[in-house]
Structure formats: C-alpha cells, structure tokens
Amino acid sequence: MNIIQLLFWFLSVLAVFSALMMVTSKNPVYSVLWLIGTFFAISGHYILLNAQFLAIVNIIVYAGAIMVLFLFVIMLMNLNRETEPRKNRWLKMAGAVAGGCLLLVLVAALKETAGKEQFAMVNEGNIGLIRNLGKELFTTYVVPFEISSVLFLSAMVGAVVIGKKD
Amino acid sequence: MPVINYIYIAIALFSIGVVGVLTRRNAIIIFMCIELMLNAVNLMLVAFSKMHQNAAILAGDLAGNAGSDGQLFVFFIMVVAAAEVSVGLAIIVMMYRNIHSVDINFLNRLKH
C-alpha cells in the first residue's frame, strides 16, 4: 500500500466519520465544527486528485465563508446549548432506515455497472490547475459566469429584504 | 485509484446527509446536511472529471483538457450554494424572529 492509497483511505475515513458525528451530535456548534472537518477532508481529496483550484475554493468558500455564517447565526440565536426537544424514537429510526435503504439501493445499482475498472487520475494531470480552469471559464463558460454574478446580486438583495425588520 | 472508490465515498456522504435531513428537527442542522449532500456530489464530479482525463490520455490526447467541464460544474455548484446559504439563513433568522424557535415541527401552519 503506497502513500497515495494510505492518504486516500485516511481522508475517506475522516470524511465519513466527521459526517456521522455531524449528524449525531446534539449541540449545533459541534455539528458545525464536525462539518468543517468533513470539508477539509474533501479538500484533501481534491488535492489528491490534483484539483488544486477547487481545493482552495472549497476551503475558502465552504469552510471559510459558509460555515462562519452558520456559526454566526447559531450564536446570534443563542442555540449553543442542547435545546432540541425529545423526539419520537420511532420516527428517528424510520429516518435512519430510509437513509440506509437509499445507501443499499445505490450500492446495489452500482454492482453490475459498466466502467467500474476505470481509473481516476491521481496526483497528476493538469486540468485542475488554475491556468487551465481560468482559460476554460472565461472562454467557453463566460455566459454562465456572468449570469452567476446576477444570481449573487439577487441573493444579496433577497437576503437583505428577507432579513429586514418590518 | 479506481473511480468506484470515490463513488462509494460520495454515496456514503450523500446517505448520511439524507439521514440527517430525515432525523433532525433543527432547521440549521437540516440545512447543513443539504450542504453535505452538495459536497458529496462535488467530490463525485471531480473524480469523474479526472477519470475522463485519464481516458483521454490513454486514447492519445495528451495536450487536450478533457474533463475540465466537470470541475467547472463544481465551481458553479459552489457559487449557487453560497447564494442559497445567504438566502436560506435569512429565512431561518426571520423564522426564529417570528416563532422564537428553529424547530421545524412548529412550521405546520399549512396543515390546519
């Protein structure tokens, strides 16, 4: 087992474990922190796949901006204690069973699929570098890029309008 | 690395997100589980883009940038997720201001 496989399994176990802890922990602040751990593990996967631009953007946008926003909202609402009331145990179990069934169905659907022997290129290849992606983004995808700026503007206006005290 | 490993991990993360949405009642945690599902899809798209590049190089296309579409899709998913989070958290804050709770079981006014 070489170093790349070792890193791959380490990051995978870290991501899945952090996600499980995020779902199961009672305190919302701990949930946010575990989710940040998951995002860092996924960024490590991106670096392993040599998608360096996406790794950096994932850390800056998700772990940096979005999770700080979540943390601020939780602290503004003073939710950093275990306020979640006792809930029907059967409903919880039904949710877990339904999610497990989804997992089972997806794994079973992959069992007979073609192309399982394809390999993802790890630790080499230059399409994830910022030079390549920037060239592609500003030539082929320039119209969606501009439209996303309009989306951001509307999201900003919408957040201000919704959050305004009336 | 076989691409099936990445698919299994993405499926696991996505299912954990679905279980979180179904079992938790705190609206903020449900929102975080949705973010987790988006990230699982992102991981799978990046793995598939690298798979396409590998196939293109094996087919003899050494200088092309086959597969960079997938990574740009991931970029746009991140853009949309950022916009979605800003609006969604504003809605949750408004909901907390009105009913003084983020428990989604209090949001059953449409039922009556």
mmCIF file of N, CA and C in Angstrom, chain A residues 14-118:
data_model
loop_
_atom_site.group_PDB
_atom_site.id
_atom_site.type_symbol
_atom_site.label_atom_id
_atom_site.label_comp_id
_atom_site.label_asym_id
_atom_site.label_seq_id
_atom_site.Cartn_x
_atom_site.Cartn_y
_atom_site.Cartn_z
ATOM 1 N N LEU A 14 -11.882 9.856 7.526
ATOM 2 C CA LEU A 14 -12.071 11.143 8.221
ATOM 3 C C LEU A 14 -13.362 11.812 7.771
ATOM 4 N N ALA A 15 -13.609 11.816 6.453
ATOM 5 C CA ALA A 15 -14.807 12.486 5.939
ATOM 6 C C ALA A 15 -16.067 11.801 6.438
ATOM 7 N N VAL A 16 -16.106 10.469 6.341
ATOM 8 C CA VAL A 16 -17.337 9.769 6.728
ATOM 9 C C VAL A 16 -17.547 9.863 8.243
ATOM 10 N N PHE A 17 -16.473 9.735 9.014
ATOM 11 C CA PHE A 17 -16.604 9.815 10.468
ATOM 12 C C PHE A 17 -17.076 11.204 10.893
ATOM 13 N N SER A 18 -16.497 12.248 10.287
ATOM 14 C CA SER A 18 -16.913 13.599 10.653
ATOM 15 C C SER A 18 -18.361 13.840 10.268
ATOM 16 N N ALA A 19 -18.779 13.295 9.125
ATOM 17 C CA ALA A 19 -20.171 13.476 8.719
ATOM 18 C C ALA A 19 -21.112 12.786 9.702
ATOM 19 N N LEU A 20 -20.727 11.572 10.135
ATOM 20 C CA LEU A 20 -21.568 10.873 11.112
ATOM 21 C C LEU A 20 -21.646 11.647 12.424
ATOM 22 N N MET A 21 -20.517 12.172 12.873
ATOM 23 C CA MET A 21 -20.541 12.940 14.106
ATOM 24 C C MET A 21 -21.367 14.210 13.944
ATOM 25 N N MET A 22 -21.322 14.799 12.721
ATOM 26 C CA MET A 22 -22.114 15.997 12.480
ATOM 27 C C MET A 22 -23.601 15.697 12.638
ATOM 28 N N VAL A 23 -24.038 14.552 12.101
ATOM 29 C CA VAL A 23 -25.462 14.242 12.182
ATOM 30 C C VAL A 23 -25.854 13.879 13.601
ATOM 31 N N THR A 24 -24.964 13.210 14.355
ATOM 32 C CA THR A 24 -25.388 12.670 15.640
ATOM 33 C C THR A 24 -25.162 13.602 16.815
ATOM 34 N N SER A 25 -24.317 14.637 16.681
ATOM 35 C CA SER A 25 -24.044 15.429 17.877
ATOM 36 C C SER A 25 -25.215 16.366 18.171
ATOM 37 N N LYS A 26 -25.486 16.509 19.462
ATOM 38 C CA LYS A 26 -26.676 17.249 19.887
ATOM 39 C C LYS A 26 -26.469 18.758 19.797
ATOM 40 N N ASN A 27 -25.285 19.201 20.115
ATOM 41 C CA ASN A 27 -25.013 20.633 20.152
ATOM 42 C C ASN A 27 -24.756 21.150 18.738
ATOM 43 N N PRO A 28 -25.496 22.171 18.285
ATOM 44 C CA PRO A 28 -25.317 22.652 16.903
ATOM 45 C C PRO A 28 -23.919 23.188 16.615
ATOM 46 N N VAL A 29 -23.254 23.753 17.624
ATOM 47 C CA VAL A 29 -21.902 24.273 17.383
ATOM 48 C C VAL A 29 -20.947 23.129 17.065
ATOM 49 N N TYR A 30 -21.087 22.009 17.794
ATOM 50 C CA TYR A 30 -20.254 20.856 17.484
ATOM 51 C C TYR A 30 -20.557 20.331 16.088
ATOM 52 N N SER A 31 -21.838 20.387 15.689
ATOM 53 C CA SER A 31 -22.190 19.949 14.335
ATOM 54 C C SER A 31 -21.450 20.761 13.291
ATOM 55 N N VAL A 32 -21.419 22.085 13.508
ATOM 56 C CA VAL A 32 -20.719 22.942 12.541
ATOM 57 C C VAL A 32 -19.239 22.584 12.487
ATOM 58 N N LEU A 33 -18.644 22.346 13.652
ATOM 59 C CA LEU A 33 -17.203 22.051 13.663
ATOM 60 C C LEU A 33 -16.914 20.718 12.970
ATOM 61 N N TRP A 34 -17.753 19.708 13.198
ATOM 62 C CA TRP A 34 -17.542 18.430 12.508
ATOM 63 C C TRP A 34 -17.733 18.582 11.011
ATOM 64 N N LEU A 35 -18.684 19.419 10.605
ATOM 65 C CA LEU A 35 -18.886 19.610 9.167
ATOM 66 C C LEU A 35 -17.678 20.303 8.540
ATOM 67 N N ILE A 36 -17.048 21.201 9.289
ATOM 68 C CA ILE A 36 -15.811 21.815 8.776
ATOM 69 C C ILE A 36 -14.741 20.738 8.600
ATOM 70 N N GLY A 37 -14.694 19.774 9.536
ATOM 71 C CA GLY A 37 -13.751 18.665 9.373
ATOM 72 C C GLY A 37 -14.015 17.881 8.104
ATOM 73 N N THR A 38 -15.305 17.633 7.812
ATOM 74 C CA THR A 38 -15.647 16.943 6.573
ATOM 75 C C THR A 38 -15.193 17.725 5.355
ATOM 76 N N PHE A 39 -15.380 19.043 5.398
ATOM 77 C CA PHE A 39 -14.993 19.848 4.234
ATOM 78 C C PHE A 39 -13.481 19.839 4.040
ATOM 79 N N PHE A 40 -12.740 19.841 5.138
ATOM 80 C CA PHE A 40 -11.285 19.772 4.984
ATOM 81 C C PHE A 40 -10.872 18.420 4.411
ATOM 82 N N ALA A 41 -11.549 17.357 4.816
ATOM 83 C CA ALA A 41 -11.211 16.046 4.254
ATOM 84 C C ALA A 41 -11.514 16.007 2.757
ATOM 85 N N ILE A 42 -12.626 16.615 2.363
ATOM 86 C CA ILE A 42 -12.965 16.631 0.940
ATOM 87 C C ILE A 42 -11.961 17.487 0.167
ATOM 88 N N SER A 43 -11.492 18.572 0.785
ATOM 89 C CA SER A 43 -10.446 19.371 0.143
ATOM 90 C C SER A 43 -9.163 18.563 -0.020
ATOM 91 N N GLY A 44 -8.876 17.729 0.969
ATOM 92 C CA GLY A 44 -7.715 16.850 0.826
ATOM 93 C C GLY A 44 -7.873 15.894 -0.337
ATOM 94 N N HIS A 45 -9.105 15.390 -0.521
ATOM 95 C CA HIS A 45 -9.366 14.555 -1.694
ATOM 96 C C HIS A 45 -9.108 15.325 -2.986
ATOM 97 N N TYR A 46 -9.526 16.576 -3.027
ATOM 98 C CA TYR A 46 -9.309 17.380 -4.237
ATOM 99 C C TYR A 46 -7.815 17.562 -4.507
ATOM 100 N N ILE A 47 -7.046 17.798 -3.453
ATOM 101 C CA ILE A 47 -5.609 17.957 -3.645
ATOM 102 C C ILE A 47 -5.006 16.651 -4.154
ATOM 103 N N LEU A 48 -5.508 15.543 -3.612
ATOM 104 C CA LEU A 48 -5.016 14.237 -4.058
ATOM 105 C C LEU A 48 -5.341 14.005 -5.531
ATOM 106 N N LEU A 49 -6.478 14.536 -5.977
ATOM 107 C CA LEU A 49 -6.858 14.406 -7.387
ATOM 108 C C LEU A 49 -6.243 15.505 -8.244
ATOM 109 N N ASN A 50 -5.352 16.296 -7.670
ATOM 110 C CA ASN A 50 -4.680 17.400 -8.356
ATOM 111 C C ASN A 50 -5.670 18.438 -8.889
ATOM 112 N N ALA A 51 -6.748 18.668 -8.145
ATOM 113 C CA ALA A 51 -7.680 19.746 -8.481
ATOM 114 C C ALA A 51 -7.428 20.868 -7.485
ATOM 115 N N GLN A 52 -6.321 21.563 -7.680
ATOM 116 C CA GLN A 52 -5.865 22.468 -6.632
ATOM 117 C C GLN A 52 -6.758 23.697 -6.505
ATOM 118 N N PHE A 53 -7.249 24.195 -7.639
ATOM 119 C CA PHE A 53 -8.135 25.359 -7.582
ATOM 120 C C PHE A 53 -9.383 25.051 -6.760
ATOM 121 N N LEU A 54 -9.986 23.888 -7.020
ATOM 122 C CA LEU A 54 -11.201 23.551 -6.281
ATOM 123 C C LEU A 54 -10.904 23.300 -4.810
ATOM 124 N N ALA A 55 -9.736 22.770 -4.506
ATOM 125 C CA ALA A 55 -9.395 22.559 -3.100
ATOM 126 C C ALA A 55 -9.339 23.890 -2.360
ATOM 127 N N ILE A 56 -8.678 24.867 -2.972
ATOM 128 C CA ILE A 56 -8.565 26.168 -2.311
ATOM 129 C C ILE A 56 -9.928 26.840 -2.229
ATOM 130 N N VAL A 57 -10.705 26.756 -3.319
ATOM 131 C CA VAL A 57 -12.021 27.397 -3.297
ATOM 132 C C VAL A 57 -12.916 26.718 -2.271
ATOM 133 N N ASN A 58 -12.788 25.400 -2.149
ATOM 134 C CA ASN A 58 -13.600 24.684 -1.166
ATOM 135 C C ASN A 58 -13.271 25.159 0.243
ATOM 136 N N ILE A 59 -11.988 25.325 0.529
ATOM 137 C CA ILE A 59 -11.627 25.781 1.876
ATOM 138 C C ILE A 59 -12.093 27.218 2.096
ATOM 139 N N ILE A 60 -11.878 28.076 1.088
ATOM 140 C CA ILE A 60 -12.222 29.490 1.295
ATOM 141 C C ILE A 60 -13.732 29.669 1.382
ATOM 142 N N VAL A 61 -14.460 29.106 0.409
ATOM 143 C CA VAL A 61 -15.895 29.372 0.343
ATOM 144 C C VAL A 61 -16.658 28.559 1.386
ATOM 145 N N TYR A 62 -16.434 27.230 1.417
ATOM 146 C CA TYR A 62 -17.238 26.417 2.323
ATOM 147 C C TYR A 62 -16.752 26.528 3.759
ATOM 148 N N ALA A 63 -15.510 26.078 3.994
ATOM 149 C CA ALA A 63 -15.033 26.065 5.376
ATOM 150 C C ALA A 63 -14.841 27.475 5.904
ATOM 151 N N GLY A 64 -14.542 28.430 5.023
ATOM 152 C CA GLY A 64 -14.335 29.789 5.487
ATOM 153 C C GLY A 64 -15.614 30.570 5.597
ATOM 154 N N ALA A 65 -16.276 30.801 4.486
ATOM 155 C CA ALA A 65 -17.388 31.744 4.482
ATOM 156 C C ALA A 65 -18.681 31.128 4.979
ATOM 157 N N ILE A 66 -19.078 29.997 4.390
ATOM 158 C CA ILE A 66 -20.418 29.477 4.667
ATOM 159 C C ILE A 66 -20.514 28.985 6.102
ATOM 160 N N MET A 67 -19.467 28.293 6.571
ATOM 161 C CA MET A 67 -19.542 27.748 7.925
ATOM 162 C C MET A 67 -19.462 28.857 8.972
ATOM 163 N N VAL A 68 -18.723 29.917 8.676
ATOM 164 C CA VAL A 68 -18.708 31.054 9.612
ATOM 165 C C VAL A 68 -20.084 31.690 9.678
ATOM 166 N N LEU A 69 -20.767 31.738 8.539
ATOM 167 C CA LEU A 69 -22.127 32.275 8.521
ATOM 168 C C LEU A 69 -23.054 31.423 9.394
ATOM 169 N N PHE A 70 -22.937 30.096 9.251
ATOM 170 C CA PHE A 70 -23.743 29.201 10.090
ATOM 171 C C PHE A 70 -23.444 29.432 11.570
ATOM 172 N N LEU A 71 -22.142 29.522 11.879
ATOM 173 C CA LEU A 71 -21.743 29.694 13.274
ATOM 174 C C LEU A 71 -22.292 31.003 13.843
ATOM 175 N N PHE A 72 -22.240 32.062 13.029
ATOM 176 C CA PHE A 72 -22.763 33.344 13.488
ATOM 177 C C PHE A 72 -24.260 33.265 13.746
ATOM 178 N N VAL A 73 -24.982 32.613 12.855
ATOM 179 C CA VAL A 73 -26.438 32.522 13.044
ATOM 180 C C VAL A 73 -26.751 31.725 14.301
ATOM 181 N N ILE A 74 -26.021 30.616 14.519
ATOM 182 C CA ILE A 74 -26.269 29.810 15.713
ATOM 183 C C ILE A 74 -25.978 30.628 16.975
ATOM 184 N N MET A 75 -24.901 31.402 16.938
ATOM 185 C CA MET A 75 -24.576 32.176 18.136
ATOM 186 C C MET A 75 -25.524 33.345 18.327
ATOM 187 N N LEU A 76 -26.009 33.938 17.221
ATOM 188 C CA LEU A 76 -26.977 35.029 17.348
ATOM 189 C C LEU A 76 -28.269 34.537 17.960
ATOM 190 N N MET A 77 -28.661 33.317 17.604
ATOM 191 C CA MET A 77 -29.905 32.788 18.156
ATOM 192 C C MET A 77 -29.723 32.175 19.521
ATOM 193 N N ASN A 78 -28.483 32.150 20.020
ATOM 194 C CA ASN A 78 -28.203 31.530 21.304
ATOM 195 C C ASN A 78 -28.660 30.076 21.334
ATOM 196 N N LEU A 79 -28.302 29.361 20.284
ATOM 197 C CA LEU A 79 -28.687 27.958 20.201
ATOM 198 C C LEU A 79 -27.576 27.042 20.666
ATOM 199 N N ASN A 80 -26.482 27.619 21.204
ATOM 200 C CA ASN A 80 -25.356 26.753 21.502
ATOM 201 C C ASN A 80 -25.554 26.000 22.812
ATOM 202 N N ARG A 81 -26.697 25.468 22.973
ATOM 203 C CA ARG A 81 -26.949 24.516 24.051
ATOM 204 C C ARG A 81 -27.937 23.499 23.502
ATOM 205 N N GLU A 82 -28.184 22.467 24.272
ATOM 206 C CA GLU A 82 -28.973 21.358 23.726
ATOM 207 C C GLU A 82 -30.450 21.679 23.895
ATOM 208 N N THR A 83 -30.977 22.378 22.897
ATOM 209 C CA THR A 83 -32.360 22.801 23.013
ATOM 210 C C THR A 83 -33.320 21.877 22.285
ATOM 211 N N GLU A 84 -32.771 20.923 21.578
ATOM 212 C CA GLU A 84 -33.657 20.093 20.765
ATOM 213 C C GLU A 84 -34.514 19.210 21.675
ATOM 214 N N PRO A 85 -35.828 19.310 21.574
ATOM 215 C CA PRO A 85 -36.673 18.567 22.492
ATOM 216 C C PRO A 85 -36.666 17.070 22.178
ATOM 217 N N ARG A 86 -37.156 16.326 23.135
ATOM 218 C CA ARG A 86 -37.233 14.876 22.968
ATOM 219 C C ARG A 86 -38.112 14.558 21.774
ATOM 220 N N LYS A 87 -37.694 13.644 20.991
ATOM 221 C CA LYS A 87 -38.390 13.381 19.736
ATOM 222 C C LYS A 87 -38.790 11.927 19.678
ATOM 223 N N ASN A 88 -39.777 11.672 18.901
ATOM 224 C CA ASN A 88 -40.291 10.319 18.752
ATOM 225 C C ASN A 88 -39.189 9.378 18.262
ATOM 226 N N ARG A 89 -38.905 8.337 19.050
ATOM 227 C CA ARG A 89 -37.801 7.447 18.710
ATOM 228 C C ARG A 89 -38.086 6.667 17.436
ATOM 229 N N TRP A 90 -39.337 6.322 17.240
ATOM 230 C CA TRP A 90 -39.672 5.531 16.049
ATOM 231 C C TRP A 90 -39.476 6.346 14.779
ATOM 232 N N LEU A 91 -39.781 7.625 14.872
ATOM 233 C CA LEU A 91 -39.613 8.485 13.695
ATOM 234 C C LEU A 91 -38.139 8.582 13.331
ATOM 235 N N LYS A 92 -37.292 8.697 14.356
ATOM 236 C CA LYS A 92 -35.855 8.770 14.131
ATOM 237 C C LYS A 92 -35.359 7.484 13.476
ATOM 238 N N MET A 93 -35.841 6.358 14.012
ATOM 239 C CA MET A 93 -35.406 5.074 13.470
ATOM 240 C C MET A 93 -35.873 4.907 12.028
ATOM 241 N N ALA A 94 -37.088 5.385 11.752
ATOM 242 C CA ALA A 94 -37.597 5.280 10.381
ATOM 243 C C ALA A 94 -36.750 6.106 9.427
ATOM 244 N N GLY A 95 -36.323 7.285 9.879
ATOM 245 C CA GLY A 95 -35.447 8.098 9.035
ATOM 246 C C GLY A 95 -34.133 7.411 8.760
ATOM 247 N N ALA A 96 -33.542 6.805 9.811
ATOM 248 C CA ALA A 96 -32.262 6.111 9.621
ATOM 249 C C ALA A 96 -32.421 4.926 8.680
ATOM 250 N N VAL A 97 -33.532 4.188 8.833
ATOM 251 C CA VAL A 97 -33.751 3.028 7.965
ATOM 252 C C VAL A 97 -33.945 3.468 6.517
ATOM 253 N N ALA A 98 -34.650 4.582 6.337
ATOM 254 C CA ALA A 98 -34.860 5.071 4.963
ATOM 255 C C ALA A 98 -33.545 5.486 4.323
ATOM 256 N N GLY A 99 -32.692 6.165 5.086
ATOM 257 C CA GLY A 99 -31.380 6.526 4.546
ATOM 258 C C GLY A 99 -30.538 5.309 4.241
ATOM 259 N N GLY A 100 -30.598 4.303 5.130
ATOM 260 C CA GLY A 100 -29.862 3.068 4.878
ATOM 261 C C GLY A 100 -30.347 2.357 3.640
ATOM 262 N N CYS A 101 -31.664 2.409 3.417
ATOM 263 C CA CYS A 101 -32.221 1.793 2.209
ATOM 264 C C CYS A 101 -31.719 2.509 0.962
ATOM 265 N N LEU A 102 -31.626 3.838 1.035
ATOM 266 C CA LEU A 102 -31.081 4.589 -0.111
ATOM 267 C C LEU A 102 -29.645 4.171 -0.395
ATOM 268 N N LEU A 103 -28.853 4.062 0.670
ATOM 269 C CA LEU A 103 -27.458 3.613 0.514
ATOM 270 C C LEU A 103 -27.404 2.244 -0.136
ATOM 271 N N LEU A 104 -28.258 1.343 0.346
ATOM 272 C CA LEU A 104 -28.266 -0.037 -0.162
ATOM 273 C C LEU A 104 -28.645 -0.068 -1.632
ATOM 274 N N VAL A 105 -29.673 0.710 -1.997
ATOM 275 C CA VAL A 105 -30.136 0.711 -3.383
ATOM 276 C C VAL A 105 -29.058 1.250 -4.315
ATOM 277 N N LEU A 106 -28.378 2.339 -3.877
ATOM 278 C CA LEU A 106 -27.348 2.920 -4.748
ATOM 279 C C LEU A 106 -26.164 1.979 -4.908
ATOM 280 N N VAL A 107 -25.758 1.343 -3.804
ATOM 281 C CA VAL A 107 -24.621 0.404 -3.899
ATOM 282 C C VAL A 107 -24.985 -0.795 -4.754
ATOM 283 N N ALA A 108 -26.223 -1.279 -4.601
ATOM 284 C CA ALA A 108 -26.647 -2.437 -5.396
ATOM 285 C C ALA A 108 -26.768 -2.074 -6.867
ATOM 286 N N ALA A 109 -27.166 -0.838 -7.154
ATOM 287 C CA ALA A 109 -27.263 -0.428 -8.551
ATOM 288 C C ALA A 109 -25.889 -0.327 -9.187
ATOM 289 N N LEU A 110 -24.861 -0.049 -8.366
ATOM 290 C CA LEU A 110 -23.506 0.048 -8.912
ATOM 291 C C LEU A 110 -22.861 -1.309 -9.133
ATOM 292 N N LYS A 111 -23.470 -2.345 -8.609
ATOM 293 C CA LYS A 111 -22.796 -3.645 -8.605
ATOM 294 C C LYS A 111 -22.579 -4.173 -10.014
ATOM 295 N N GLU A 112 -23.557 -3.961 -10.886
ATOM 296 C CA GLU A 112 -23.486 -4.525 -12.226
ATOM 297 C C GLU A 112 -23.105 -3.492 -13.268
ATOM 298 N N THR A 113 -22.698 -2.319 -12.844
ATOM 299 C CA THR A 113 -22.493 -1.261 -13.811
ATOM 300 C C THR A 113 -21.221 -1.466 -14.635
ATOM 301 N N ALA A 114 -21.230 -0.922 -15.826
ATOM 302 C CA ALA A 114 -20.041 -0.973 -16.664
ATOM 303 C C ALA A 114 -19.097 0.159 -16.277
ATOM 304 N N GLY A 115 -17.861 0.039 -16.640
ATOM 305 C CA GLY A 115 -16.901 1.108 -16.386
ATOM 306 C C GLY A 115 -16.394 1.124 -14.970
ATOM 307 N N LYS A 116 -16.554 0.027 -14.245
ATOM 308 C CA LYS A 116 -16.030 0.001 -12.883
ATOM 309 C C LYS A 116 -14.516 -0.051 -12.872
ATOM 310 N N GLU A 117 -13.953 -0.522 -13.969
ATOM 311 C CA GLU A 117 -12.498 -0.687 -13.986
ATOM 312 C C GLU A 117 -11.785 0.580 -14.442
ATOM 313 N N GLN A 118 -12.572 1.680 -14.617
ATOM 314 C CA GLN A 118 -11.950 2.954 -14.980
ATOM 315 C C GLN A 118 -11.157 3.496 -13.798
#
